[in-house]
Amino acid sequence: MCMDEVTQLTTREHGAKLGSQRADSVLFADDMMIFSQTTVGMQHKLDTLSIGLQQAGLSINVQK
């Protein structure tokens, strides 16, 4: 449930466009892929997620 709450922190404006839909992220178990069309959008998502994860006692493993 924690990951659902953390993903709500990001907006879909930076997601990848798939037809008429936007994909913001994909979650599976304890893994997460985030999508953005720009480096600025990706950095915004990473910063926002990092703060949310820290508040939940979690962190981003960039080596995965």
XYZ file of N, CA and C in Angstrom:
192
model
N 0.809 -1.197 0.000
C 0.000 0.000 0.000
C 0.852 1.262 0.000
N 2.010 1.192 0.571
C 2.874 2.369 0.641
C 3.213 2.889 -0.752
N 3.515 1.986 -1.690
C 3.893 2.411 -3.033
C 2.742 3.127 -3.727
N 1.516 2.689 -3.492
C 0.363 3.380 -4.071
C 0.314 4.825 -3.605
N 0.558 5.034 -2.327
C 0.539 6.389 -1.778
C 1.669 7.232 -2.353
N 2.848 6.638 -2.490
C 3.998 7.375 -3.020
C 3.773 7.758 -4.475
N 3.211 6.855 -5.283
C 3.000 7.177 -6.696
C 1.954 8.264 -6.889
N 1.084 8.466 -5.926
C 0.095 9.542 -6.013
C 0.756 10.918 -5.931
N 2.013 10.976 -5.480
C 2.717 12.252 -5.354
C 3.118 12.831 -6.704
N 3.295 11.977 -7.691
C 3.720 12.458 -9.007
C 2.503 12.725 -9.872
N 2.689 13.576 -10.843
C 1.590 13.897 -11.752
C 1.783 13.170 -13.070
N 0.714 12.986 -13.792
C 0.778 12.293 -15.077
C 1.263 13.195 -16.217
N 1.477 14.457 -15.949
C 1.886 15.360 -17.029
C 3.242 14.990 -17.611
N 4.066 14.274 -16.857
C 5.397 13.917 -17.346
C 5.481 12.480 -17.831
N 4.377 11.757 -17.841
C 4.388 10.354 -18.257
C 4.574 10.202 -19.757
N 4.838 8.970 -20.168
C 4.993 8.667 -21.587
C 3.612 8.501 -22.213
N 3.425 9.067 -23.379
C 2.129 8.989 -24.052
C 2.040 7.685 -24.836
N 0.970 6.938 -24.582
C 0.701 5.681 -25.278
C -0.673 5.798 -25.918
N -0.705 6.181 -27.178
C -1.985 6.443 -27.836
C -2.633 7.659 -27.211
N -3.851 7.491 -26.722
C -4.549 8.608 -26.080
C -4.351 8.613 -24.562
N -3.589 7.660 -24.040
C -3.356 7.540 -22.599
C -1.928 7.939 -22.249
N -1.712 8.221 -20.970
C -0.364 8.487 -20.473
C -0.005 7.442 -19.432
N 1.195 6.903 -19.548
C 1.710 5.961 -18.554
C 2.669 6.721 -17.657
N 2.352 6.763 -16.397
C 3.149 7.489 -15.419
C 4.192 6.581 -14.786
N 3.771 5.369 -14.445
C 4.675 4.418 -13.800
C 4.093 3.015 -13.893
N 4.971 2.042 -13.662
C 4.571 0.643 -13.594
C 5.111 0.094 -12.287
N 4.244 -0.541 -11.510
C 4.631 -1.113 -10.221
C 4.478 -2.624 -10.269
N 5.457 -3.335 -9.706
C 5.360 -4.777 -9.553
C 6.126 -5.170 -8.304
N 5.407 -5.727 -7.338
C 5.999 -6.108 -6.041
C 6.713 -4.896 -5.448
N 8.042 -4.988 -5.279
C 8.771 -3.853 -4.701
C 9.560 -3.088 -5.758
N 9.222 -3.292 -7.023
C 9.898 -2.602 -8.122
C 8.985 -1.549 -8.731
N 9.608 -0.523 -9.277
C 8.859 0.561 -9.898
C 9.647 1.101 -11.087
N 8.962 1.277 -12.208
C 9.542 1.972 -13.355
C 8.751 3.254 -13.528
N 9.454 4.359 -13.691
C 8.767 5.627 -13.926
C 9.117 6.115 -15.322
N 8.176 6.823 -15.923
C 8.326 7.281 -17.298
C 8.194 8.792 -17.379
N 8.962 9.371 -18.280
C 8.856 10.790 -18.573
C 9.363 11.027 -19.986
N 8.834 12.036 -20.629
C 9.280 12.364 -21.982
C 10.457 13.329 -21.978
N 10.761 13.927 -20.824
C 11.858 14.890 -20.752
C 12.748 14.603 -19.547
N 13.979 15.063 -19.609
C 14.880 14.901 -18.466
C 14.423 15.755 -17.292
N 13.861 16.918 -17.576
C 13.344 17.782 -16.506
C 12.181 17.090 -15.799
N 11.286 16.503 -16.563
C 10.158 15.781 -15.986
C 10.612 14.591 -15.157
N 11.615 13.861 -15.654
C 12.134 12.711 -14.917
C 12.776 13.156 -13.609
N 13.547 14.230 -13.649
C 14.174 14.718 -12.420
C 13.123 15.144 -11.406
N 12.064 15.801 -11.882
C 10.969 16.204 -10.995
C 10.349 14.975 -10.331
N 10.098 13.935 -11.119
C 9.526 12.705 -10.571
C 10.461 12.064 -9.551
N 11.747 11.973 -9.883
C 12.707 11.362 -8.961
C 12.801 12.131 -7.653
N 12.836 13.449 -7.740
C 12.898 14.275 -6.526
C 11.657 14.078 -5.668
N 10.485 14.113 -6.294
C 9.224 13.955 -5.571
C 9.118 12.572 -4.948
N 9.467 11.542 -5.717
C 9.409 10.179 -5.198
C 10.405 9.964 -4.064
N 11.591 10.519 -4.214
C 12.608 10.376 -3.174
C 12.125 10.930 -1.842
N 11.504 12.092 -1.873
C 10.970 12.705 -0.648
C 9.868 11.830 -0.058
N 8.944 11.385 -0.886
C 7.850 10.540 -0.412
C 8.340 9.217 0.155
N 9.318 8.615 -0.510
C 9.868 7.353 -0.022
C 10.606 7.539 1.296
N 11.366 8.622 1.418
C 12.070 8.899 2.679
C 11.084 9.041 3.824
N 9.974 9.703 3.585
C 8.958 9.870 4.623
C 8.358 8.529 5.035
N 8.370 7.562 4.123
C 7.842 6.226 4.416
C 8.932 5.280 4.920
N 10.159 5.799 5.062
C 11.265 4.970 5.531
C 11.876 4.103 4.447
N 11.676 4.478 3.175
C 12.194 3.722 2.040
C 13.171 4.580 1.248
N 13.859 3.971 0.290
C 14.782 4.730 -0.555
C 14.786 4.142 -1.963
N 15.364 4.885 -2.892
C 15.477 4.452 -4.281
C 16.799 3.710 -4.446
N 16.740 2.519 -5.040
C 17.942 1.765 -5.364
C 18.215 1.986 -6.847
N 19.091 2.922 -7.167
C 19.343 3.270 -8.569
C 20.124 2.191 -9.306
N 20.721 1.254 -8.590
C 21.484 0.187 -9.239
C 20.592 -0.916 -9.793
N 19.340 -0.940 -9.390
C 18.403 -1.926 -9.951
C 18.071 -1.474 -11.319
